[in-house]
Short mmCIF file of C-alpha atoms in Angstrom, two decimals:
data_model
loop_
_atom_site.label_atom_id
_atom_site.label_comp_id
_atom_site.label_asym_id
_atom_site.label_seq_id
_atom_site.Cartn_x
_atom_site.Cartn_y
_atom_site.Cartn_z
CA MET A 1 91.35 122.32 99.77
CA THR A 2 90.30 118.84 98.70
CA THR A 3 88.55 116.74 101.31
CA THR A 4 88.78 112.98 101.48
CA LEU A 5 86.68 110.29 103.29
CA GLY A 6 87.66 106.77 102.27
CA THR A 7 87.71 106.77 98.42
CA ALA A 8 85.47 109.82 98.21
CA SER A 9 87.38 113.01 97.41
CA ALA A 10 85.96 116.44 96.61
CA ALA A 11 87.56 119.70 95.90
CA PRO A 12 85.76 122.93 96.77
CA GLY A 13 82.51 123.00 94.82
CA GLU A 14 82.35 119.30 94.33
CA ILE A 15 80.48 116.20 95.54
CA ASP A 16 81.92 112.75 95.53
CA THR A 17 80.82 109.33 96.97
CA GLY A 18 82.95 106.25 97.58
CA ARG A 19 83.68 103.63 100.14
CA LEU A 20 85.38 103.58 103.63
CA GLU A 21 87.17 100.20 103.79
CA VAL A 22 86.84 98.67 107.35
CA GLY A 23 87.64 94.97 106.88
CA GLU A 24 86.65 91.79 105.06
CA THR A 25 83.69 89.49 104.96
CA ARG A 26 83.73 85.85 105.79
CA ASP A 27 84.79 84.80 102.32
CA GLY A 28 87.75 87.24 102.40
CA SER A 29 86.22 89.89 100.20
CA PRO A 30 86.90 93.46 101.34
CA PHE A 31 83.93 95.53 102.30
CA GLY A 32 83.41 99.27 102.74
CA LEU A 33 80.84 101.62 104.09
CA PRO A 34 79.10 103.98 101.61
CA VAL A 35 80.42 107.56 102.15
CA ALA A 36 80.00 110.95 100.67
CA VAL A 37 81.82 114.31 100.73
CA ILE A 38 80.08 117.55 99.96
CA ASN A 39 82.71 120.14 99.81
CA GLY A 40 81.24 123.69 99.69
CA GLU A 41 82.49 126.43 97.29
CA ARG A 42 83.06 128.69 100.30
CA PRO A 43 84.99 127.81 103.60
CA GLY A 44 83.08 127.09 106.72
CA LYS A 45 82.34 124.53 109.44
CA THR A 46 82.16 120.71 108.95
CA LEU A 47 79.07 118.56 109.63
CA TYR A 48 79.28 114.76 109.88
CA MET A 49 76.16 112.76 109.52
CA GLN A 50 75.72 108.95 109.71
CA ALA A 51 72.79 106.51 109.51
CA ALA A 52 72.03 102.76 110.32
CA SER A 53 74.53 102.26 113.04
CA ASP A 54 71.70 99.74 114.11
CA GLY A 55 71.01 97.78 110.99
CA ASP A 56 67.19 97.80 111.02
CA GLU A 57 66.90 101.64 111.59
CA LEU A 58 66.52 102.73 108.07
CA ASN A 59 64.72 106.15 108.28
CA GLY A 60 68.18 107.87 108.58
CA ILE A 61 69.12 106.41 105.30
CA GLY A 62 66.04 107.72 103.78
CA VAL A 63 66.96 111.21 105.11
CA ILE A 64 70.37 111.03 103.50
CA GLN A 65 69.00 109.68 100.26
CA ARG A 66 66.79 112.79 100.09
CA VAL A 67 69.07 115.38 101.45
CA VAL A 68 72.24 114.72 99.28
CA PRO A 69 70.45 115.30 95.85
CA LYS A 70 69.20 118.74 97.09
CA LEU A 71 72.70 119.98 97.96
CA ASP A 72 74.53 122.28 95.70
CA PRO A 73 78.18 122.71 96.71
CA ALA A 74 78.18 126.07 94.93
CA GLU A 75 75.70 127.34 97.43
CA LEU A 76 77.33 125.64 100.46
CA ALA A 77 79.92 127.11 102.98
CA GLY A 78 81.88 124.33 104.70
CA THR A 79 81.96 120.53 104.24
CA ILE A 80 79.54 117.75 104.94
CA LEU A 81 80.91 114.24 105.55
CA ILE A 82 78.42 111.38 105.48
CA THR A 83 78.53 107.59 106.24
CA GLY A 84 75.40 106.40 104.70
CA ILE A 85 75.32 102.88 106.31
CA VAL A 86 77.39 102.16 109.40
CA ASN A 87 76.38 98.72 110.49
CA TYR A 88 77.29 96.97 107.25
CA HIS A 89 76.69 93.44 108.39
CA ALA A 90 73.42 94.07 110.26
CA PHE A 91 72.02 96.06 107.32
CA GLN A 92 72.60 93.18 104.87
CA ILE A 93 70.25 90.88 107.00
CA ALA A 94 67.91 93.67 108.19
CA GLU A 95 68.85 93.01 111.91
CA HIS A 96 69.52 95.41 114.71
CA ARG A 97 72.81 94.01 115.91
CA ASN A 98 76.00 93.25 114.09
CA PRO A 99 75.76 89.48 113.56
CA ILE A 100 79.55 89.08 113.35
CA ASP A 101 79.96 89.83 117.05
CA ASP A 102 76.39 90.02 118.27
CA THR A 103 77.00 93.75 119.31
CA LYS A 104 74.85 96.86 119.20
CA MET A 105 76.99 99.26 117.26
CA ASN A 106 75.98 102.31 119.15
CA ARG A 107 77.60 100.88 122.32
CA ALA A 108 81.05 100.51 120.72
CA TYR A 109 82.24 104.16 120.46
CA PRO A 110 85.01 105.38 120.28
CA GLY A 111 85.87 102.01 118.96
CA ASN A 112 89.18 100.11 118.54
CA ASP A 113 90.87 99.73 115.12
CA THR A 114 92.32 96.26 116.15
CA GLY A 115 89.28 95.05 118.07
CA THR A 116 85.97 93.29 117.13
CA SER A 117 84.11 93.97 113.91
CA SER A 118 81.84 96.54 115.56
CA GLU A 119 84.77 98.12 117.39
CA ARG A 120 86.69 98.60 114.14
CA ILE A 121 83.67 100.05 112.25
CA ALA A 122 83.07 102.37 115.22
CA ALA A 123 86.87 103.42 115.15
CA ALA A 124 86.74 104.22 111.45
CA THR A 125 83.51 106.11 111.70
CA TYR A 126 84.65 107.82 114.97
CA GLU A 127 87.75 109.10 113.19
CA ALA A 128 85.57 110.64 110.47
CA ALA A 129 83.02 112.07 112.88
CA THR A 130 85.64 113.79 115.02
CA ARG A 131 86.94 115.82 112.09
CA ALA A 132 83.64 117.74 112.17
CA ASP A 133 82.36 120.70 114.16
CA LEU A 134 78.83 119.14 114.60
CA ILE A 135 77.57 115.54 114.48
CA LEU A 136 74.13 114.19 113.62
CA ASP A 137 73.78 110.50 114.35
CA LEU A 138 70.48 109.51 112.70
CA HIS A 139 68.45 106.76 114.34
CA GLN A 140 64.96 105.56 114.84
CA GLY A 141 63.08 103.50 117.49
CA SER A 142 63.99 100.27 115.59
CA THR A 143 60.78 98.54 114.68
CA SER A 144 58.85 99.89 117.64
CA ARG A 145 56.29 102.58 117.34
CA MET A 146 57.87 105.85 118.62
CA ILE A 147 57.46 109.59 118.39
CA ASP A 148 59.92 111.73 116.50
CA GLU A 149 62.52 113.07 118.93
CA VAL A 150 66.07 114.25 119.23
CA ARG A 151 68.24 112.69 122.10
CA VAL A 152 70.81 114.73 124.03
CA ARG A 153 73.17 111.99 125.64
CA CYS A 154 76.14 113.81 127.12
CA GLY A 155 74.44 114.41 130.49
CA LYS A 156 73.51 117.73 132.20
CA ARG A 157 76.86 118.28 133.84
CA HIS A 158 78.81 118.04 130.63
CA ARG A 159 80.45 121.19 129.42
CA LEU A 160 78.83 120.78 125.97
CA HIS A 161 75.32 120.09 127.39
CA ARG A 162 74.02 123.48 126.33
CA ASP A 163 75.58 123.25 122.94
CA CYS A 164 74.02 119.78 122.32
CA LEU A 165 70.70 121.08 123.43
CA GLU A 166 70.82 124.03 121.01
CA LEU A 167 71.70 121.59 118.18
CA ALA A 168 68.60 119.43 119.20
CA LYS A 169 66.41 122.38 119.33
CA VAL A 170 67.56 123.64 115.89
CA PHE A 171 66.93 120.14 114.43
CA GLY A 172 63.43 120.61 115.60
CA CYS A 173 61.53 117.25 115.78
CA GLY A 174 59.23 118.69 118.41
CA HIS A 175 60.49 116.49 121.26
CA ILE A 176 63.79 116.26 122.96
CA LEU A 177 65.08 113.44 125.38
CA ASP A 178 67.67 115.13 127.64
CA GLN A 179 68.98 112.02 129.45
CA LYS A 180 72.63 110.84 129.81
CA GLY A 181 73.11 107.85 127.53
CA PRO A 182 74.89 104.56 127.90
CA ASP A 183 78.63 104.27 127.51
CA GLY A 184 79.69 103.62 123.81
CA GLN A 185 77.12 105.87 122.17
CA LEU A 186 78.46 108.31 119.65
CA ALA A 187 76.43 111.06 121.18
CA ARG A 188 78.10 110.27 124.55
CA ALA A 189 81.64 109.98 123.24
CA ALA A 190 82.00 112.75 120.73
CA PRO A 191 81.07 115.61 123.06
CA ASP A 192 84.21 114.60 125.04
CA GLU A 193 86.10 115.61 121.96
CA GLY A 194 84.44 119.05 122.07
CA ILE A 195 81.92 118.36 119.34
CA PRO A 196 78.18 118.98 119.88
CA THR A 197 76.41 115.77 118.94
CA VAL A 198 72.84 114.67 118.94
CA ASP A 199 70.91 111.48 118.19
CA PRO A 200 67.72 112.06 116.17
CA GLU A 201 65.34 109.23 116.73
CA LEU A 202 63.10 109.48 113.68
CA GLY A 203 60.03 107.54 114.76
CA GLY A 204 59.98 103.78 114.45
CA ALA A 205 59.11 101.66 111.40
CA VAL A 206 59.36 98.42 109.59
CA GLY A 207 61.24 99.54 106.55
CA TRP A 208 60.90 103.30 106.64
CA ASP A 209 58.22 105.95 107.38
CA GLU A 210 57.86 108.93 105.02
CA ALA A 211 56.50 111.24 107.68
CA SER A 212 59.48 110.71 109.93
CA ILE A 213 61.94 110.88 107.02
CA GLN A 214 60.58 114.18 106.15
CA LYS A 215 61.01 115.48 109.64
CA GLY A 216 64.62 114.34 109.45
CA VAL A 217 65.17 116.09 106.06
CA ASP A 218 63.72 119.20 107.52
CA GLY A 219 65.94 118.96 110.58
CA VAL A 220 69.05 118.49 108.42
CA PHE A 221 68.32 121.69 106.49
CA ASN A 222 67.49 123.54 109.77
CA VAL A 223 70.91 122.65 111.04
CA LEU A 224 72.65 123.60 107.77
CA THR A 225 70.91 126.88 107.62
CA HIS A 226 71.27 127.89 111.39
CA TYR A 227 74.92 126.99 111.50
CA GLY A 228 75.83 128.89 108.36
CA PHE A 229 76.37 126.10 105.78
CA LEU A 230 73.52 127.53 103.70
CA ASP A 231 72.22 131.09 103.50
CA GLY A 232 68.97 132.02 105.34
CA SER A 233 67.47 131.77 108.76
CA VAL A 234 65.48 129.32 110.86
CA ASP A 235 62.48 129.96 113.01
CA ILE A 236 63.53 127.90 116.17
CA GLU A 237 60.51 126.74 118.14
CA ALA A 238 60.38 125.65 121.73
CA GLN A 239 60.67 121.83 122.07
CA THR A 240 58.86 119.53 124.52
CA ARG A 241 61.71 118.08 126.68
CA ALA A 242 61.58 114.90 128.82
CA HIS A 243 64.34 113.79 131.16
CA GLY A 244 63.49 110.16 131.64
CA PHE A 245 61.22 107.16 131.07
CA GLU A 246 59.00 104.87 132.97
CA GLN A 247 58.68 101.55 131.24
CA TYR A 248 55.71 99.12 131.48
CA GLY A 249 55.46 95.38 130.93
CA ALA A 250 52.70 92.93 130.51
CA PRO A 251 51.25 91.59 133.84
CA SER A 252 49.88 88.67 132.04
CA GLY A 253 49.91 87.10 128.53
CA GLY A 254 47.36 87.88 125.93
CA LEU A 255 46.57 90.68 123.49
CA VAL A 256 47.17 94.36 124.19
CA SER A 257 44.85 97.19 123.54
CA PHE A 258 46.19 100.72 124.03
CA ARG A 259 43.94 103.39 125.57
CA LYS A 260 46.26 106.27 124.58
CA ASP A 261 47.98 107.30 121.29
CA LEU A 262 51.72 108.08 120.89
CA GLY A 263 52.37 111.57 121.86
CA ASP A 264 49.33 111.85 124.17
CA ARG A 265 49.80 113.61 127.62
CA ILE A 266 49.22 111.07 130.30
CA ARG A 267 47.94 111.67 133.88
CA SER A 268 48.99 109.57 136.71
CA GLY A 269 46.28 106.86 137.39
CA GLU A 270 45.03 106.98 133.61
CA THR A 271 44.67 103.59 131.89
CA LEU A 272 47.49 102.98 129.40
CA PHE A 273 46.51 99.68 128.07
CA GLU A 274 44.53 96.51 128.68
CA VAL A 275 45.32 92.86 128.14
CA THR A 276 42.68 90.48 127.05
CA THR A 277 42.30 86.90 125.98
CA PRO A 278 41.70 86.16 122.25
CA PHE A 279 37.92 86.18 123.16
CA GLY A 280 38.18 89.67 124.44
CA GLU A 281 37.90 88.68 128.11
CA PRO A 282 39.71 91.20 130.34
CA LYS A 283 42.85 89.88 132.07
CA ALA A 284 44.65 93.09 133.23
CA GLU A 285 44.44 96.80 133.08
CA VAL A 286 47.58 98.98 133.61
CA THR A 287 47.56 102.55 134.61
CA ALA A 288 50.25 105.25 134.61
CA ASP A 289 52.43 105.76 137.68
CA SER A 290 53.24 109.34 136.87
CA ASP A 291 52.27 112.20 134.56
CA GLY A 292 54.11 112.22 131.11
CA ILE A 293 53.80 111.61 127.50
CA LEU A 294 53.34 108.18 125.75
CA TRP A 295 56.60 108.00 123.90
CA ARG A 296 56.96 104.49 122.58
CA THR A 297 55.05 101.31 122.33
CA ARG A 298 55.51 97.79 120.99
CA ARG A 299 54.10 97.24 117.50
CA LEU A 300 52.52 93.72 117.72
CA PRO A 301 49.67 93.13 120.12
CA GLN A 302 50.53 89.66 121.39
CA VAL A 303 52.47 89.61 124.59
CA ALA A 304 53.84 87.04 127.11
CA THR A 305 53.96 87.83 130.84
CA GLY A 306 56.68 90.46 131.63
CA GLU A 307 57.13 91.42 127.92
CA TYR A 308 57.80 95.00 127.04
CA ILE A 309 54.66 97.16 126.31
CA CYS A 310 55.37 100.92 126.26
CA SER A 311 57.39 103.82 127.69
CA VAL A 312 56.08 107.02 129.20
CA ALA A 313 58.46 109.93 129.13
CA THR A 314 58.47 111.75 132.45
CA ASP A 315 59.78 115.07 134.00
CA ILE A 316 58.43 117.15 131.14
CA ASP A 317 59.26 120.87 130.36
CA ASP A 318 59.63 123.17 127.35
CA TYR A 319 63.07 124.12 126.10
#
């Protein structure tokens, strides 16, 4: 059976790309999101993937750019639907939020097809996503420095919690954040439709990072193999799981020097970072409140009082 997404249409054994039209720009020109359909030769499940719902999070686009040329529909069972760039307007100016309505796109799901710019884009991509059996919403830590992780956002009491955890474990970045997400996230909304959904956060970068992109490529192929889209098997490894964060800000202005690296295990009371003057004079030393893992840090060293410095993931176990 032929499968269509926007103007992309593929019969079994075919790949096609096209555009999913969702509105007009300020000069009245129509615009569409880049989409692809990979329709396997054999019947099977449907996977939906999307990237750049936050316009400066580009590693997911790098994953899709590398995955699609490696897919042969003749070897595929089932269908893959892809939206390559979700936040069209933010991507054009390399910003995080949609500049048309100053909205973070991944707070707009399930969307509204007569609403704001972000709500309309969310509605169009949500309709595509909820045609699937599994959803991968590819993100990164914006331009912060962050470890590679997969986020399970449905919450522990959700009926699909275990299915989402399995999908995160199969993707296999090494780390999982198992914490209920804010309203409006695709990974919060889609499980309510009965679809296991995860949010891989592929590091953090200005532009994109090849190591994180490769982890994402490997993760996608892990999912395709484990869930029967491709022949073969996957060695599923235990993941380090965190259930929450403690965030740290600057107690004074100056320049930050970290005493721990991303991914390091942290003990309560250990020094996380110091703040100094431009002349190296010490101004403040900040220690960890709890045991955990250094998960995310700011990229630039200069800080004002109260400015975000880093996040330590807490309540750690293996899954």
